[in-house]
Coordinates of C-alpha atoms and ligand atoms in Angstrom, one line a residue:
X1 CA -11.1 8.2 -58.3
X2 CA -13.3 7.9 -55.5
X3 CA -15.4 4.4 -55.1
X4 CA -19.0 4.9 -54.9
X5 CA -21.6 2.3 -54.7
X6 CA -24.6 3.6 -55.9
X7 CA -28.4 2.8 -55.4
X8 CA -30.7 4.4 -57.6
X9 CA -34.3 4.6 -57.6
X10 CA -35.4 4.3 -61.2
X11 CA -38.1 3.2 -63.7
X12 CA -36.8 4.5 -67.0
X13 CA -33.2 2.4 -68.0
X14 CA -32.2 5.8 -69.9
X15 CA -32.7 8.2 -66.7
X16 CA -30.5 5.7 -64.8
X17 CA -28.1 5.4 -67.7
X18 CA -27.7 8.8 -67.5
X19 CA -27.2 9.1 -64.1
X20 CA -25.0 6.6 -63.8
X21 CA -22.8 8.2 -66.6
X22 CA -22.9 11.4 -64.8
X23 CA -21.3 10.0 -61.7
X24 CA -18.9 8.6 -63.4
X25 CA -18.2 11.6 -65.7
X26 CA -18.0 13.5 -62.1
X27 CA -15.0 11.4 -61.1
X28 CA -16.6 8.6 -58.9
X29 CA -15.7 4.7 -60.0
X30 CA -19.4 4.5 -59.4
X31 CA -21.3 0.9 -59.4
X32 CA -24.6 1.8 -59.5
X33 CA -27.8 -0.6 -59.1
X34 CA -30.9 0.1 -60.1
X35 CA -34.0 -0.4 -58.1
X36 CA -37.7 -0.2 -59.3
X37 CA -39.7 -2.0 -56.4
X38 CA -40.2 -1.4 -52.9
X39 CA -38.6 -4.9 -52.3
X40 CA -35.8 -4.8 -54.6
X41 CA -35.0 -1.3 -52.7
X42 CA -35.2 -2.4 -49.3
X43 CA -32.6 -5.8 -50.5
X44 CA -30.5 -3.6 -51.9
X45 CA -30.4 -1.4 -48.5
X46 CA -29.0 -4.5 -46.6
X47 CA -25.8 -4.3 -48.4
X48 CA -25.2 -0.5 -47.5
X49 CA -25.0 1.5 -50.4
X50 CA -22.8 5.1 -50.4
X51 CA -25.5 6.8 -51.6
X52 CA -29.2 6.8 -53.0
X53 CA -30.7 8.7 -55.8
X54 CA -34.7 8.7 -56.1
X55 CA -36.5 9.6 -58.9
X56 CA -39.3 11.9 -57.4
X57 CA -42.3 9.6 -58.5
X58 CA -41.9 5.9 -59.7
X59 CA -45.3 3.7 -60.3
X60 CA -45.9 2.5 -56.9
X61 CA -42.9 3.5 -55.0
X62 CA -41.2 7.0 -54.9
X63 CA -38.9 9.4 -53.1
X64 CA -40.8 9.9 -50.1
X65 CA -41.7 6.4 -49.3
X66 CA -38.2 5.3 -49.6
X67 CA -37.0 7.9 -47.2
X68 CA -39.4 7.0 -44.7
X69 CA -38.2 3.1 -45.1
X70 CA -34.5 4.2 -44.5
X71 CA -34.9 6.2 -41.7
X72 CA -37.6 3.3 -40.0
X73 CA -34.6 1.1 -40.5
X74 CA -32.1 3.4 -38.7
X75 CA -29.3 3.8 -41.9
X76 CA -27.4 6.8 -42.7
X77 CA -27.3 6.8 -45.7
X78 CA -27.2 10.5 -48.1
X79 CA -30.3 10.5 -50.2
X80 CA -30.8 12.9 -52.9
X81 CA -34.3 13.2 -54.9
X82 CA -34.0 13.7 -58.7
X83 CA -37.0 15.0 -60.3
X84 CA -38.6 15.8 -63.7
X85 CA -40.5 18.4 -62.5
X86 CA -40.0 20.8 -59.7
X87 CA -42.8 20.4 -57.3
X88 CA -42.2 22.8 -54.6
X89 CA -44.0 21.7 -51.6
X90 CA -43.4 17.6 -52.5
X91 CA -39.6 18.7 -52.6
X92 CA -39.8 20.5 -49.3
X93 CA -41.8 17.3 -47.7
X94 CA -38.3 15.3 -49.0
X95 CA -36.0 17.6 -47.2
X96 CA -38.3 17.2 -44.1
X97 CA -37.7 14.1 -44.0
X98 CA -34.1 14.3 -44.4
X99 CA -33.2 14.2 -48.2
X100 CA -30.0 16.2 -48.4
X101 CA -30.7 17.5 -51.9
X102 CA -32.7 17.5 -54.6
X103 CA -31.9 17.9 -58.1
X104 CA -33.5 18.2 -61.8
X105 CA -32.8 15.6 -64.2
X106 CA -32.5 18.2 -67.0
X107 CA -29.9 19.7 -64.7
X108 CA -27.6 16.3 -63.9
X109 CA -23.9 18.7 -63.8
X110 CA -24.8 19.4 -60.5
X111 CA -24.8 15.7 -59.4
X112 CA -21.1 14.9 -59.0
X113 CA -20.2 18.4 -56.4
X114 CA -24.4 17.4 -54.6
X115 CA -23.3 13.5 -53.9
X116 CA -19.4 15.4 -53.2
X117 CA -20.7 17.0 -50.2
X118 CA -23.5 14.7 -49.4
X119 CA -20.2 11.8 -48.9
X120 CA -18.6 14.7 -46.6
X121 CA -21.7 15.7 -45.0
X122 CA -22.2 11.7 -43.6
X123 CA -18.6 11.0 -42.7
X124 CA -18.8 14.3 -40.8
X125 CA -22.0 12.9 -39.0
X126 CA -20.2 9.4 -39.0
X127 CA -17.2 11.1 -36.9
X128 CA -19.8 12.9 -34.5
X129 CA -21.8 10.1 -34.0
X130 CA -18.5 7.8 -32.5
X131 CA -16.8 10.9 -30.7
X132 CA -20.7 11.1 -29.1
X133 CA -20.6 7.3 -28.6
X134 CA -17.2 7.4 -27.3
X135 CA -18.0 10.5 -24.9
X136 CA -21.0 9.1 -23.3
X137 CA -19.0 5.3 -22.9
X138 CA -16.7 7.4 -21.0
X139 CA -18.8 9.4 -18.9
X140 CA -20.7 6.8 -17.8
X141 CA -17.4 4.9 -17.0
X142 CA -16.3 7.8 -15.3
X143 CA -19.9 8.3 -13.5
X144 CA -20.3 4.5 -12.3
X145 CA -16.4 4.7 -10.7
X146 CA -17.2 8.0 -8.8
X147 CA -20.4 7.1 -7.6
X148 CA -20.4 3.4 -6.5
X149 CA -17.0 3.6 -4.9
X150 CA -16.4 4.3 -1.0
X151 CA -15.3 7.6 -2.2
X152 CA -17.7 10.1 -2.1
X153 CA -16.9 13.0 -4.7
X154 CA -18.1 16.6 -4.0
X155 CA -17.8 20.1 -5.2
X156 CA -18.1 23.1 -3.4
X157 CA -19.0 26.8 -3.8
X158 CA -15.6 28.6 -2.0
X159 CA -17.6 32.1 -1.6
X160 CA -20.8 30.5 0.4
X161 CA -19.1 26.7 1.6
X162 CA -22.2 25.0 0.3
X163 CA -22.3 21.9 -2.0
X164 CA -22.8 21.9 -5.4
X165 CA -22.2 18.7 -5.9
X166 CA -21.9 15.1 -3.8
X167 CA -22.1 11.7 -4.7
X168 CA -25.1 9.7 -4.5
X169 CA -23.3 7.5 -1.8
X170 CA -23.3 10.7 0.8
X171 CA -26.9 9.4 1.4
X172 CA -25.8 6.1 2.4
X173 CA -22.9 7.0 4.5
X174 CA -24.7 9.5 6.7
X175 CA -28.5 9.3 6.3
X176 CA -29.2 13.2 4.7
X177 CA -30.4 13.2 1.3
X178 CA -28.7 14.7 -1.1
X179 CA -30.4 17.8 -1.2
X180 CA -30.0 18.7 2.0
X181 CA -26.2 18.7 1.4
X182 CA -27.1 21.5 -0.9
X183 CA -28.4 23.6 1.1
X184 CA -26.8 26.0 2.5
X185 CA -25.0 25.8 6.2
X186 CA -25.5 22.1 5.6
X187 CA -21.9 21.5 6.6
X188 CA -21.6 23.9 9.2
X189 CA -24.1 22.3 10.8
X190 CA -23.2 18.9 11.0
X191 CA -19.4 18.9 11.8
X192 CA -17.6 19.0 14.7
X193 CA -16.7 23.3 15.2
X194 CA -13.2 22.1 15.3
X195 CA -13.3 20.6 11.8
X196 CA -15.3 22.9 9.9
X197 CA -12.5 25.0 8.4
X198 CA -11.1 22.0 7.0
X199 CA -12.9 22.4 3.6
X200 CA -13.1 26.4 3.6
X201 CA -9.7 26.7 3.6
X202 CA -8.1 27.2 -0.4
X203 CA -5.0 25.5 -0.6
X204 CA -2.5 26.4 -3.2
X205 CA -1.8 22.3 -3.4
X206 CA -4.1 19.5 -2.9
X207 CA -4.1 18.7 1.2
X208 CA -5.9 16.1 3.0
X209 CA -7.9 16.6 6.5
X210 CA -9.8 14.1 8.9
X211 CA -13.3 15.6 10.2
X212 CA -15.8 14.4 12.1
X213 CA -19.5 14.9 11.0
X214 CA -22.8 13.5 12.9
X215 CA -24.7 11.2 11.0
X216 CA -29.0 11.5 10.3
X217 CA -28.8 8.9 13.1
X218 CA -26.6 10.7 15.6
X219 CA -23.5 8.9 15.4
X220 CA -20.3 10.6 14.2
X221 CA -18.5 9.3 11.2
X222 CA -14.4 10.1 11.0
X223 CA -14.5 11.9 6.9
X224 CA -10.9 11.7 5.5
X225 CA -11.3 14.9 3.2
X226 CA -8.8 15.3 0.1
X227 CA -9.1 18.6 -1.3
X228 CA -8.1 19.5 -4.7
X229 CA -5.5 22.2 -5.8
X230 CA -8.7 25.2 -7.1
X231 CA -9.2 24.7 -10.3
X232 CA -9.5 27.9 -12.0
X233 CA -12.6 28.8 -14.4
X234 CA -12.7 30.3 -17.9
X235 CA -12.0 34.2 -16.4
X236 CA -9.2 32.5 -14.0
X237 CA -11.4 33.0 -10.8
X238 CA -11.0 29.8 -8.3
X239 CA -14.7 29.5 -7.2
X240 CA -14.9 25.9 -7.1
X241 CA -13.6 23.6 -4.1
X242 CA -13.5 20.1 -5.3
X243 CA -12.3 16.9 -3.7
X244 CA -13.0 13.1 -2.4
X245 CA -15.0 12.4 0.8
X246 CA -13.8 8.4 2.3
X247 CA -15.7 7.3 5.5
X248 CA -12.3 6.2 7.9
X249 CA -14.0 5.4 10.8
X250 CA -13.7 1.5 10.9
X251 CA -9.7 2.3 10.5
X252 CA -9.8 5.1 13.0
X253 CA -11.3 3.2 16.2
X254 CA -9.0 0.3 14.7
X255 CA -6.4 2.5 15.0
X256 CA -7.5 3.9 18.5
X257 CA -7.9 0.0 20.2
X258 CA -4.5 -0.8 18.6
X259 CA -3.0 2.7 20.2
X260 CA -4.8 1.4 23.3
X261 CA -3.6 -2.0 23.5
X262 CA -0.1 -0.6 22.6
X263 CA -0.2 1.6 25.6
X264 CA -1.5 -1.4 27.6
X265 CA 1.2 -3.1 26.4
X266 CA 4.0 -0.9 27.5
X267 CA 2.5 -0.4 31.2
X268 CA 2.4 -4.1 31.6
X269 CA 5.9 -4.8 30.3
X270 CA 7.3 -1.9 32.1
X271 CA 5.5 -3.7 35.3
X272 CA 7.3 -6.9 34.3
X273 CA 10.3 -5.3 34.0
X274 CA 10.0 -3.5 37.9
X275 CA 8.4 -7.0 39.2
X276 CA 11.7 -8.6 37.3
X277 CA 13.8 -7.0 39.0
X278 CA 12.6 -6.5 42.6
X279 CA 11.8 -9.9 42.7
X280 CA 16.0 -11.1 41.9
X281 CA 16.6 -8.2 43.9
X282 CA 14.4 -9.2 46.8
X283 CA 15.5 -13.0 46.7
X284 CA 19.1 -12.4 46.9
X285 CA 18.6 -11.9 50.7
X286 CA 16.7 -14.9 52.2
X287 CA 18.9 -16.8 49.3
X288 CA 22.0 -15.4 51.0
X289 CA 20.8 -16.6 54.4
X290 CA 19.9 -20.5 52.8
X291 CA 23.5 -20.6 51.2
X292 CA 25.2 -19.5 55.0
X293 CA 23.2 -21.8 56.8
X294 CA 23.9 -24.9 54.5
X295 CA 27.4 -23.8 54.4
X296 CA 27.6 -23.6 58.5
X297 CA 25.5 -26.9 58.6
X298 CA 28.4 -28.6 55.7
X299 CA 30.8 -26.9 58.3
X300 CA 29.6 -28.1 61.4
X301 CA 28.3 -31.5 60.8
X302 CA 30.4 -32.6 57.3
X303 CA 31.3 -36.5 59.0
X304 CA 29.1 -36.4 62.1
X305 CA 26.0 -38.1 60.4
X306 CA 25.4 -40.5 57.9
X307 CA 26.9 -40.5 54.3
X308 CA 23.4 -39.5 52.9
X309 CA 23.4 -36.7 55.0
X310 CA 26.8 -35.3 53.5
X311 CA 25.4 -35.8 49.9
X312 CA 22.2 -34.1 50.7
X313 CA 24.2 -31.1 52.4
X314 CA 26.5 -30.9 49.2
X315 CA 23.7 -31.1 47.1
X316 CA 21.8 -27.9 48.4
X317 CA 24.9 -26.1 48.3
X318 CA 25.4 -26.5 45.1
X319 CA 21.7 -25.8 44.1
X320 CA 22.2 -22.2 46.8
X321 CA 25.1 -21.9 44.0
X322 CA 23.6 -21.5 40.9
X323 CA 20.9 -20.0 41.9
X324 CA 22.6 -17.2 43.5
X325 CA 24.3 -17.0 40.1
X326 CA 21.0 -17.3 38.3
X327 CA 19.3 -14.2 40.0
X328 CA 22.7 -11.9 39.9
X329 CA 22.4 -12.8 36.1
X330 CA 18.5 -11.9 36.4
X331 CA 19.4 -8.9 37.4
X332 CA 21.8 -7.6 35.4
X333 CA 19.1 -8.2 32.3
X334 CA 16.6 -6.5 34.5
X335 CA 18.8 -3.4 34.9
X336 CA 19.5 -3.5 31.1
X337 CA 16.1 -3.7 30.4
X338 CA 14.6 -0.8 32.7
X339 CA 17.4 1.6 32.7
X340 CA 18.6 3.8 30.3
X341 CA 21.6 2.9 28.4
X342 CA 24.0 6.5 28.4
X343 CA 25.2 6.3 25.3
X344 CA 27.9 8.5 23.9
X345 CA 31.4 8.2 22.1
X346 CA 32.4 4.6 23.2
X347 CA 35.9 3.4 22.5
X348 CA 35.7 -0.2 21.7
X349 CA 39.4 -1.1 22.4
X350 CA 39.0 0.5 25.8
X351 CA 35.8 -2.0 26.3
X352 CA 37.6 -4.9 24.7
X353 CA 41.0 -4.6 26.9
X354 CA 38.6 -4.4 29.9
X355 CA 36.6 -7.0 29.0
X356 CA 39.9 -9.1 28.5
X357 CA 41.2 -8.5 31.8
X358 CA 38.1 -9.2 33.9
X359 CA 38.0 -12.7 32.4
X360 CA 41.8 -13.0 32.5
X361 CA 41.5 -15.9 35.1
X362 CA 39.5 -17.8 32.2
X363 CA 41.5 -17.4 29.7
X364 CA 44.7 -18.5 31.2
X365 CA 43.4 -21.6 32.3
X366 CA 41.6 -22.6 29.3
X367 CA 45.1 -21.8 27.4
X368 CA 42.6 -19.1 25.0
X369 CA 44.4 -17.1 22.5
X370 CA 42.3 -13.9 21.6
X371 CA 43.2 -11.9 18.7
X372 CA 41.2 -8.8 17.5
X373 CA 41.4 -6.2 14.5
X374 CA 41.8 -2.8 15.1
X375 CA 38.1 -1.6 17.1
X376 CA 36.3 1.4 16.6
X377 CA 35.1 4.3 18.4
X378 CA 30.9 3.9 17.9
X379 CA 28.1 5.5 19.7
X380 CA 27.3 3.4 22.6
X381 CA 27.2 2.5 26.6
X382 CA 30.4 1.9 27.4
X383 CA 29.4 -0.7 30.5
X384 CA 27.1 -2.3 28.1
X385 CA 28.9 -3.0 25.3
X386 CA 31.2 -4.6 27.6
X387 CA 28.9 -6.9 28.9
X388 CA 27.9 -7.9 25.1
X389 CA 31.8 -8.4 24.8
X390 CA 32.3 -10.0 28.4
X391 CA 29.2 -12.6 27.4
X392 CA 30.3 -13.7 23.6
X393 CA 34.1 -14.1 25.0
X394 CA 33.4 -16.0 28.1
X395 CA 30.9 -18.3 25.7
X396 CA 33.4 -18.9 23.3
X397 CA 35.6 -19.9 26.4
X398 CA 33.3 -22.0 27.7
X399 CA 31.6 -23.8 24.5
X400 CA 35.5 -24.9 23.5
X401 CA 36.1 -28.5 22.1
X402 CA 39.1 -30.4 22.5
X403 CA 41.2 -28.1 21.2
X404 CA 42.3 -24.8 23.2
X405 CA 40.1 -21.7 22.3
X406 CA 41.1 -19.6 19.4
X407 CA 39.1 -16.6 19.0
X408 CA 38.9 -13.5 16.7
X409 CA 36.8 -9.9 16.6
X410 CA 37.1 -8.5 13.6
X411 CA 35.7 -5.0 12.6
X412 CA 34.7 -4.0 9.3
X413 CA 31.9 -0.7 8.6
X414 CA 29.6 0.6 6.2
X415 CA 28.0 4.1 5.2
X416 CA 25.6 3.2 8.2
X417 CA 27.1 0.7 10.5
X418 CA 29.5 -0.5 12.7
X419 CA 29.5 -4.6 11.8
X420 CA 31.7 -6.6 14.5
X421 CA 32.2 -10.6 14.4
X422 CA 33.6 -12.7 17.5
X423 CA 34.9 -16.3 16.2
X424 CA 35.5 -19.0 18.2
X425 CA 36.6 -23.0 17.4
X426 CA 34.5 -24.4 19.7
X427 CA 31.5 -27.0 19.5
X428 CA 29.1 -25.1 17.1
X429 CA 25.7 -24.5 17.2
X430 CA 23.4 -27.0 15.1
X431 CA 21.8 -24.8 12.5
X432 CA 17.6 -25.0 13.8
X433 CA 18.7 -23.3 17.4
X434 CA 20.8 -20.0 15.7
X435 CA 17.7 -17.8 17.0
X436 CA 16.2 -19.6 19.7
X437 CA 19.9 -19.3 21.8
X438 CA 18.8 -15.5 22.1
X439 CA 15.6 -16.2 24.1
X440 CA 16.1 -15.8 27.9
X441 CA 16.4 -19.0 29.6
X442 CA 17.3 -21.1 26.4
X443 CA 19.7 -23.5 26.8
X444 CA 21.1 -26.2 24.8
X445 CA 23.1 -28.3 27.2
X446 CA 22.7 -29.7 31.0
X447 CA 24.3 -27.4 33.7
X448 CA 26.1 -30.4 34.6
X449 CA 27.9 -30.1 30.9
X450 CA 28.4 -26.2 31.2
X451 CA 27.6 -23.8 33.4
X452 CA 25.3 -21.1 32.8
X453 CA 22.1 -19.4 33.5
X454 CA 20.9 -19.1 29.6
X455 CA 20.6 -15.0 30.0
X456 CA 23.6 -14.1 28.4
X457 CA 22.6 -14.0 24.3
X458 CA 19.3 -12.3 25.3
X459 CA 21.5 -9.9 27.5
X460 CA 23.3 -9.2 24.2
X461 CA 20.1 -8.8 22.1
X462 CA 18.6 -6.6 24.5
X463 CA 21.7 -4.8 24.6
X464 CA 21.8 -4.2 20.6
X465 CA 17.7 -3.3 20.5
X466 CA 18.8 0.1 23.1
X467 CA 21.7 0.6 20.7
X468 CA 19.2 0.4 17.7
X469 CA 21.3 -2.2 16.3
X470 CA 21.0 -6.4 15.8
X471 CA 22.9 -9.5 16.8
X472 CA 22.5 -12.7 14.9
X473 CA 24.6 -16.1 15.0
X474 CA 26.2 -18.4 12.5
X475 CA 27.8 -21.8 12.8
X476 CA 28.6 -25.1 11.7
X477 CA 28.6 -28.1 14.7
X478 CA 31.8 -28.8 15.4
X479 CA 33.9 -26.3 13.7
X480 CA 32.8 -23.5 15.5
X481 CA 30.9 -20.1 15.7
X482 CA 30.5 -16.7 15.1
X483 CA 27.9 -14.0 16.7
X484 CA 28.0 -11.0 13.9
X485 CA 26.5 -7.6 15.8
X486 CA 25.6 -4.3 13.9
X487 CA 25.7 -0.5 15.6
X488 CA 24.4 1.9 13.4
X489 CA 26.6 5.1 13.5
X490 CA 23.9 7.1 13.5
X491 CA 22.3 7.8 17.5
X492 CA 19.5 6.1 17.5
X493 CA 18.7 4.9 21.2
X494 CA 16.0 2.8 21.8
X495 CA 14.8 1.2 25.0
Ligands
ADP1 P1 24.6 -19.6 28.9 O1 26.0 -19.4 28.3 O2 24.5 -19.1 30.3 O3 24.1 -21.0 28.7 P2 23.7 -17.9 26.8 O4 22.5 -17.2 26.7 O5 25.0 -17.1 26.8 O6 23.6 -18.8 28.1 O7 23.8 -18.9 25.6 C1 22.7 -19.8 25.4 C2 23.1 -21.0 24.7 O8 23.7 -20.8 23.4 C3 24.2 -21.7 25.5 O9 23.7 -22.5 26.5 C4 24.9 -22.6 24.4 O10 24.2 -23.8 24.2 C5 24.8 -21.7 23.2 N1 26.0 -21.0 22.9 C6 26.2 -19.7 23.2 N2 27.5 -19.3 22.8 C7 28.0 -20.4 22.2 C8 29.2 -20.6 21.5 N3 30.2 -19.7 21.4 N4 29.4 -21.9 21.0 C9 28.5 -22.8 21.1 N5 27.3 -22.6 21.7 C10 27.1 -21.4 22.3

């Protein structure tokens, strides 16, 4: 049984007896009010009723009337007229003013099938009224993203190239109103010739372009253009180019100072690198002729002045020393870092057991024993990896404790690397220095402690950048350290 709440507009208690019989007689579990009086109507309306049945003419109120007062207050509600006698043109008036049926009283078997369709007729214009609502919230949701973003949206005709569409911010961007974009040659006109294909073109997938269009004001703006797939119409013809507009300017000369100051970048450090080296190369000489002279003048006069004079003497030798070991070391990192590392199938025993035997002399008389897993062939420079070898060995020589050296490479790999390890049981590093030891000149102890220059980890580093792989340290103070280094097996030279 369907529920019905039903307001009828009656004056005589039979009539609505009657009809409210007939409802229910029609199926409907129908509670139905009855109404007299303009004001007892329009209280009754606040509590929504399903439908409302008018008698035609009531003393001081009828049909018409109380049509007039629904629709003023904006309900939906089915209203049917009832009527004693037909009165064509009164009837007719009803309808006009949206009644869905009239009826005669004499004739009430009609009711249940009229108020039947009127319920489907107003949950039909229910569902159309919120699919409407719904379609125009979404439009306008749609409308607000595609017009206030930086995006500009457009639509083109493919036969002519002229614009059928663009967003409202094309005006902003570059100064034409809108209708000029419409007409046509507009875009021909304003681009760059180069670029002007860029939107003609139909691609069979979306594709994206960067043109370059003058602005109202005659500056150029950099479009990025994304075009979209054609969309074909109802007879399957693509006519229709459609896709986004994004002004990229900003990023582009962003992108042009940053390619700039890249290429700035790289002519100044490949200066450094040539000033670098001439500059250890240069001062070997006049160096060479400061240590022979001190060395003739310890020679010659070692005993033959004062003791001060002897102390002073040994003292610039020894400063001629290190620095002549300071700039060969100089040098060596200079050559690393301007030449060209020839990289090719490097066996890493063969670099090892060279390495070994040029510091032979150290390892004998610091009583070292080196031990080593079996090493690889990788892709590499053969004199370089040995240097990155000769440097981590001769450190872990150097940086012993009390105990003799023991050291250890071991080899392990990957799907994409080479991964060696050289172990030593020497001092240790303390923990916050791991990556500063790897900057030129970095140092942690006096050279009155241990020798050295401080170039040798950033040789190494510099040495695993060319080889495109990395070098990092580990260590605990007093127990010891190990330098892990990666070589990716695939070429990848860098430099
Ligand atoms: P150098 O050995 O000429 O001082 P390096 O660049 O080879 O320069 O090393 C930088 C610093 O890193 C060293 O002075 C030392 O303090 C520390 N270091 C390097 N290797 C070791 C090691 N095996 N054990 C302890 N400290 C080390």
């Amino acid at each position: 049984m369907t529920s019905l709440s039903a307001l009828i507009l009656e004056d005589s208690k039979p009539d609505f007896e009657l009809v409210a019989k007939q409802l229910r007689y029609a199926g409907f579990d129908a509670r139905c009010t009855q109404v007299q009086t303009q004001e007892e109507y329009l209280a009754r309306l606040d509590g929504t009723p399903d439908v409302i049945l008018a008698d035609y003419a009531l003393p001081g109120f009828d049909a018409l009337h109380a049509l007039e007062l629904l629709q003023e207050r904006g309900q939906d509600v089915p209203f049917l007229v009832l009527t004693g006698v037909v009165d064509e043109e009164a009837l007719v008036e009803c309808i006009r003013h949206g009644a869905v049926d009239y009826l005669l009283k004499d004739r009430l078997a009609r009711l249940g099938s009229a108020v039947h369709r009127a319920l489907q007729e107003a949950e039909a214009r229910r569902k159309r009224r919120a699919a409407e609502t719904e379609l125009s919230k979404s439009n306008r949701r749609f409308q607000y993203l595609v017009e206030t973003t930086g995006a500009i949206p457009w639509e083109m005709d493919a036969n002519t190239g002229r614009f059928t569409y663009v967003g409202p911010q094309a005006e902003k961007l570059l100064g034409y109103p809108v209708d000029e974009w419409y007409r046509e040659g507009f875009w021909d006109a304003h681009v760059r010739p180069e670029d002007r294909g860029a939107l003609k073109a139909q691609p069979s997938e979306n594709f994206e372009r960067t043109c370059r269009i003058r602005t109202a004001g005659g500056s150029t703006v950099y479009l990025h253009c994304a075009l979209s797939k054609p969309c074909p119409d109802g007879a399957g013809n693509c006519n229709t180019l459609y896709g986004f507009m994004m002004d990229i300017s900003e990023l582009k000369s962003m992108q042009d100072s940053l390619a700039s100051q890249a290429a700035a970048l790289a002519s100044s450090n490949e200066e450094l690198k040539q000033f670098a080296y001439a500059a250890s190369h240069d001062l070997q000489e006049p160096l060479r002729m400061v240590a022979f002279y001190t060395q003739l003048l310890s020679k010659r006069y070692r005993g033959k002045l004062d003791s001060d004079a002897d102390e002073f003497i040994g003292y610039a030798l020894e400063g001629a020393t290190r620095m002549r070991d300071l700039l060969k070391n100089l040098l060596v990192y200079s050559r690393v870092s301007t030449g060209k590392p020839s990289m090719g199938l490097t066996n890493c025993e063969e670099v090892f057991g060279e390495c070994l035997s040029n510091l032979r002399l150290a390892l004998n008389e610091s009583g070292a024993s080196v031990t080593h897993d079996p090493l690889p062939i990788v892709n590499g420079d053969f004199s370089q990896l040995g240097q990155l070898f000769q440097n981590l060995i001769s450190n872990a020589i150097k940086f012993h404790g009390v105990k003799a050296p023991v050291i250890h490479v071991s080899s392990s790999e990957s799907d994409s690397d080479w991964h060696f390890c050289v172990r030593d049981n020497g001092i240790g590093i303390e923990e916050e220095y791991l990556e500063q030891i790897f900057v030129i000149f970095q140092r942690l102890h006096r050279s009155d402690q241990y020798s050295g220059s401080g170039i040798g980890l950033a040789l190494c580093k510099r040495i695993m950048e060319h080889h495109g792989g990395r070098i990092w340290a580990k260590s605990t103070l007093g127990a010891g350290s190990e330098f892990h280094f990666v070589i990716p097996k695939e070429r990848q030279c860098q430099f």
